[in-house]
Amino acid sequence: MSESDRKHVDGCAIFYRTAKFVLIKEQLVEFNQIAIEHANGHEDMLNRVMTKDNIALAALLQTREPCWESSVPPDPSQVAQPILVCSAHIHWDPEFCDVKLIQTMMLMEQLRQIVESCGHSLRPGHKKENNVQLLLCADFNSLPDSGVIEFINNGKVAVNHKEFKDIAYKECLLKMLSHTNNDQQFTHTFQMNSAYSADLLPFTNYTYDFKGIIDYIFYPKGAMKPLGILGPVSEEWIKESKIIGCPHPHIPSDHFPLLVEFGLTLGVPRSSPVNQVMMPPPTSHAAYMRRMKEF
């Protein structure tokens, strides 16, 4: 790819510690290619969805013994736990809320297919149980009250949701979501919790003309527990420093980092409560930078 081409394509990355995880499989998700595959001549799918160059990257990892530190599972077969990690970037423009929602639906369907294809082959003797856990990290470019986050949180969204803009996507999307027979709702198969909430982090994107939550980390209900969460940059420090938007010399991106330390809960029913242990937010920029280094 040429230097000029690199400026016009989207990119995501996933980094992992090789001492603690083994990479089993990786997969690139290109939303424009999925749109072409399922458009069936649908003009809006081709003209609105296919033209947006956004992607996601998924990596199926398996835990090694050092990942468990001092709490190695008593059952040796539980040491190698499969975790599907996904990093995604959804389209940004608020005028294309339909595209954001469709890209998110495409993403969840692709992740379902990865889990279905890999979940039963990793641990012999567990063919009736899908034991792959999903960790989803994404810039969804969508507020907490959007159709995108409604879909992720609730596992469903109405086929006539207002964010589809009354465009007749229904037939294309029902064919794409092959796992469901419900023609009144679009669904996905995961049960997810958000690691962050608005009372902990009031904004993840901080610019001159926009401040809000558009970045998220979702984890599987019952299978993981947040042990530590990086809080926000001190609003007092932001005011004292007269920062009206980012990027800034001390904050190089208009997106603030989200960092969560998770623990895997083995043998716990999916309905068990998740108790989050929150780390207090930094009170200054220096404390914020120290916290970053600790993670």
C-alpha positions as CSV (number, residue, x, y, z in Angstrom):
1,M,0.0,0.0,0.0
2,S,1.4,3.4,-1.0
3,E,1.8,6.3,1.5
4,S,-1.0,8.2,-0.2
5,D,-3.4,5.3,0.1
6,R,-2.6,4.8,3.8
7,K,-4.1,8.2,4.5
8,H,-7.5,7.1,3.2
9,V,-8.0,3.7,4.9
10,D,-9.2,2.8,8.4
11,G,-7.1,0.7,10.8
12,C,-7.4,-1.1,14.1
13,A,-4.8,-3.0,16.2
14,I,-4.8,-5.6,19.0
15,F,-1.7,-6.1,21.1
16,Y,-1.3,-9.0,23.6
17,R,1.4,-10.4,25.8
18,T,2.8,-13.5,24.3
19,A,3.9,-14.8,27.7
20,K,0.2,-14.9,28.8
21,F,-1.7,-15.6,25.6
22,V,-1.5,-17.7,22.5
23,L,-3.0,-16.4,19.2
24,I,-5.3,-19.0,17.8
25,K,-6.9,-17.1,15.0
26,E,-7.2,-13.5,13.7
27,Q,-9.9,-12.1,11.3
28,L,-10.3,-8.7,9.6
29,V,-13.9,-7.5,9.3
30,E,-14.4,-5.1,6.4
31,F,-17.9,-3.6,6.6
32,N,-17.9,-2.4,2.9
33,Q,-17.3,-5.9,1.7
34,I,-20.1,-7.3,3.8
35,A,-22.4,-4.6,2.4
36,I,-21.5,-5.7,-1.1
37,E,-22.1,-9.4,-0.2
38,H,-25.6,-8.7,1.2
39,A,-26.8,-5.7,-0.8
40,N,-28.6,-7.8,-3.5
41,G,-28.9,-4.6,-5.5
42,H,-30.3,-2.5,-2.6
43,E,-29.3,1.1,-3.6
44,D,-29.0,2.5,0.0
45,M,-26.9,-0.5,1.1
46,L,-24.6,0.2,-1.8
47,N,-24.6,4.0,-1.7
48,R,-24.7,4.6,2.1
49,V,-23.2,1.6,3.8
50,M,-20.7,0.2,1.2
51,T,-19.0,3.5,0.7
52,K,-17.8,3.8,4.3
53,D,-14.3,2.5,4.8
54,N,-14.5,1.2,8.4
55,I,-13.2,-2.0,9.8
56,A,-12.9,-4.2,12.9
57,L,-10.2,-6.7,13.9
58,A,-10.8,-9.8,15.9
59,A,-8.2,-12.0,17.6
60,L,-9.0,-15.4,19.2
61,L,-6.6,-15.8,22.1
62,Q,-6.1,-18.6,24.6
63,T,-4.8,-18.1,28.1
64,R,-1.5,-19.6,29.2
65,E,-0.7,-20.6,32.8
66,P,1.2,-17.3,33.6
67,C,-2.1,-15.4,32.8
68,W,-3.5,-16.8,36.0
69,E,-0.7,-15.6,38.3
70,S,-1.3,-17.1,41.8
71,S,-4.8,-18.4,41.1
72,V,-4.3,-21.2,38.6
73,P,-7.5,-23.2,38.1
74,P,-7.6,-26.5,40.0
75,D,-8.7,-28.2,36.8
76,P,-5.8,-28.2,34.3
77,S,-8.2,-28.3,31.4
78,Q,-9.4,-24.8,32.5
79,V,-6.0,-23.2,32.2
80,A,-6.4,-22.7,28.4
81,Q,-9.5,-20.4,28.2
82,P,-10.4,-19.0,24.8
83,I,-11.1,-15.2,24.6
84,L,-12.3,-13.5,21.5
85,V,-10.9,-9.9,21.5
86,C,-12.3,-7.4,19.1
87,S,-11.3,-3.8,18.3
88,A,-13.6,-1.9,16.0
89,H,-14.1,1.6,14.5
90,I,-17.6,2.5,13.5
91,H,-18.5,5.4,11.1
92,W,-18.4,8.8,12.6
93,D,-20.9,11.0,10.9
94,P,-24.2,11.6,12.9
95,E,-26.1,12.0,9.6
96,F,-25.4,8.3,8.9
97,C,-26.9,6.8,12.1
98,D,-28.3,4.0,9.9
99,V,-24.8,3.1,8.7
100,K,-23.5,3.0,12.3
101,L,-26.3,0.7,13.4
102,I,-25.9,-1.6,10.4
103,Q,-22.1,-1.8,10.8
104,T,-22.6,-2.8,14.4
105,M,-25.1,-5.5,13.4
106,M,-22.6,-6.7,10.8
107,L,-19.9,-6.8,13.5
108,M,-21.9,-8.8,16.0
109,E,-22.9,-11.3,13.3
110,Q,-19.3,-11.8,12.2
111,L,-18.2,-12.3,15.8
112,R,-21.0,-14.8,16.2
113,Q,-19.8,-16.8,13.2
114,I,-16.2,-16.7,14.6
115,V,-17.4,-18.1,17.9
116,E,-19.6,-20.7,16.3
117,S,-16.7,-21.9,14.1
118,C,-14.1,-22.0,16.9
119,G,-16.0,-22.5,20.1
120,H,-16.5,-26.2,19.8
121,S,-13.1,-27.2,18.5
122,L,-10.8,-25.8,21.2
123,R,-11.7,-28.1,24.1
124,P,-12.5,-31.7,23.4
125,G,-15.4,-33.0,25.4
126,H,-17.2,-29.6,25.5
127,K,-19.0,-29.8,22.2
128,K,-22.4,-28.9,23.7
129,E,-21.1,-25.7,25.4
130,N,-19.8,-22.7,23.6
131,N,-17.0,-21.5,25.9
132,V,-15.5,-18.6,23.9
133,Q,-15.8,-15.3,25.8
134,L,-16.1,-12.0,23.9
135,L,-14.3,-8.9,24.9
136,L,-15.4,-6.0,22.7
137,C,-13.5,-2.7,22.6
138,A,-14.7,-0.1,20.1
139,D,-15.1,3.5,19.0
140,F,-18.7,3.1,18.2
141,N,-19.1,6.9,17.5
142,S,-22.5,6.5,19.2
143,L,-23.9,8.0,22.4
144,P,-25.3,5.7,25.2
145,D,-28.9,6.4,24.1
146,S,-28.3,5.5,20.5
147,G,-29.6,2.5,18.6
148,V,-26.1,1.1,18.4
149,I,-25.7,0.8,22.2
150,E,-29.3,-0.3,22.6
151,F,-28.5,-3.2,20.3
152,I,-25.3,-4.1,22.1
153,N,-26.8,-3.8,25.6
154,N,-30.2,-5.5,24.9
155,G,-29.2,-7.9,22.2
156,K,-32.0,-6.6,20.0
157,V,-33.3,-3.6,18.1
158,A,-36.7,-3.1,16.4
159,V,-36.7,-3.5,12.6
160,N,-38.4,-0.1,12.3
161,H,-36.0,1.7,14.7
162,K,-35.9,5.4,14.0
163,E,-32.2,5.3,13.2
164,F,-32.8,3.3,10.1
165,K,-34.3,6.5,8.8
166,D,-37.3,4.7,7.3
167,I,-35.0,3.1,4.7
168,A,-36.1,-0.4,3.7
169,Y,-33.1,-2.3,4.9
170,K,-35.2,-5.1,6.6
171,E,-34.9,-7.8,3.9
172,C,-31.2,-7.4,3.5
173,L,-30.5,-7.4,7.2
174,L,-32.7,-10.4,8.0
175,K,-30.8,-12.4,5.4
176,M,-27.5,-11.3,6.9
177,L,-28.6,-12.2,10.4
178,S,-29.0,-15.9,9.6
179,H,-29.3,-17.0,13.3
180,T,-32.7,-15.4,13.9
181,N,-36.2,-16.1,12.7
182,N,-37.7,-13.0,14.3
183,D,-38.9,-10.6,11.6
184,Q,-39.8,-7.8,14.1
185,Q,-36.4,-7.5,15.7
186,F,-32.8,-7.7,14.7
187,T,-30.9,-9.7,17.4
188,H,-27.4,-10.8,18.4
189,T,-26.4,-13.8,20.5
190,F,-24.1,-12.3,23.1
191,Q,-24.9,-11.1,26.7
192,M,-22.7,-8.1,27.3
193,N,-22.1,-5.6,30.1
194,S,-20.4,-2.2,29.7
195,A,-17.3,-1.8,31.9
196,Y,-17.8,2.0,32.0
197,S,-20.8,4.0,33.0
198,A,-21.6,7.7,32.6
199,D,-21.3,8.4,36.3
200,L,-17.7,7.1,36.2
201,L,-16.6,8.6,32.9
202,P,-18.8,11.5,31.6
203,F,-17.0,11.7,28.3
204,T,-14.6,9.6,26.2
205,N,-14.3,12.2,23.4
206,Y,-13.4,15.8,24.2
207,T,-13.2,18.3,21.5
208,Y,-14.0,22.0,21.1
209,D,-17.5,21.4,19.8
210,F,-18.3,17.9,21.2
211,K,-17.9,16.2,24.5
212,G,-19.6,12.8,25.1
213,I,-19.3,9.1,25.5
214,I,-18.7,7.3,22.2
215,D,-16.0,4.7,23.1
216,Y,-16.8,1.5,25.0
217,I,-15.5,-1.7,26.5
218,F,-18.1,-4.6,26.7
219,Y,-17.4,-7.8,28.5
220,P,-19.5,-11.1,28.9
221,K,-22.0,-11.1,31.7
222,G,-21.1,-13.6,34.4
223,A,-17.8,-14.8,32.8
224,M,-15.6,-11.8,33.5
225,K,-15.4,-9.2,36.4
226,P,-13.8,-5.8,36.2
227,L,-11.1,-5.7,38.9
228,G,-9.7,-2.2,38.1
229,I,-10.9,0.6,36.0
230,L,-9.0,3.8,35.0
231,G,-11.1,6.8,35.9
232,P,-11.4,10.1,34.0
233,V,-8.9,13.0,33.8
234,S,-9.6,15.4,36.5
235,E,-12.2,18.0,35.4
236,E,-10.6,20.4,37.9
237,W,-7.2,20.0,36.1
238,I,-8.9,20.5,32.7
239,K,-10.5,23.8,33.9
240,E,-7.3,25.0,35.6
241,S,-5.3,24.2,32.4
242,K,-7.9,26.0,30.3
243,I,-8.3,23.0,28.0
244,I,-11.3,23.6,25.8
245,G,-10.6,20.6,23.5
246,C,-8.2,17.9,22.5
247,P,-5.7,17.0,21.0
248,H,-3.6,19.0,23.5
249,P,0.1,19.1,24.2
250,H,-0.5,16.9,27.4
251,I,-3.3,14.8,25.9
252,P,-2.4,13.7,22.3
253,S,-5.8,12.5,21.2
254,D,-9.4,13.8,21.3
255,H,-10.3,10.3,22.7
256,F,-9.4,9.5,26.3
257,P,-8.0,6.0,26.9
258,L,-10.2,3.3,28.5
259,L,-8.3,0.7,30.6
260,V,-9.9,-2.1,32.5
261,E,-8.3,-5.1,34.3
262,F,-10.6,-8.1,34.1
263,G,-10.8,-11.4,36.0
264,L,-12.2,-14.5,34.5
265,T,-14.8,-16.2,36.7
266,L,-14.8,-20.0,36.1
267,G,-17.8,-22.1,36.8
268,V,-20.1,-19.2,37.7
269,P,-23.6,-19.1,36.3
270,R,-24.2,-16.5,33.6
271,S,-26.8,-14.8,35.8
272,S,-24.4,-14.2,38.7
273,P,-23.9,-10.5,39.6
274,V,-20.8,-8.7,38.6
275,N,-19.2,-6.6,41.3
276,Q,-17.1,-3.9,39.9
277,V,-14.1,-2.6,42.0
278,M,-13.6,0.9,40.8
279,M,-10.2,2.6,41.0
280,P,-10.6,6.2,42.1
281,P,-10.1,8.8,39.3
282,P,-6.8,10.7,39.2
283,T,-6.9,14.1,40.8
284,S,-4.2,15.7,38.5
285,H,-2.5,15.2,35.2
286,A,0.6,13.8,36.9
287,A,-1.5,11.3,38.8
288,Y,-3.3,10.4,35.5
289,M,0.1,9.7,33.8
290,R,1.2,7.6,36.8
291,R,-2.0,5.5,36.6
292,M,-1.4,4.9,32.9
293,K,2.1,3.6,33.7
294,E,0.7,1.3,36.4
295,F,-1.6,-0.3,33.9
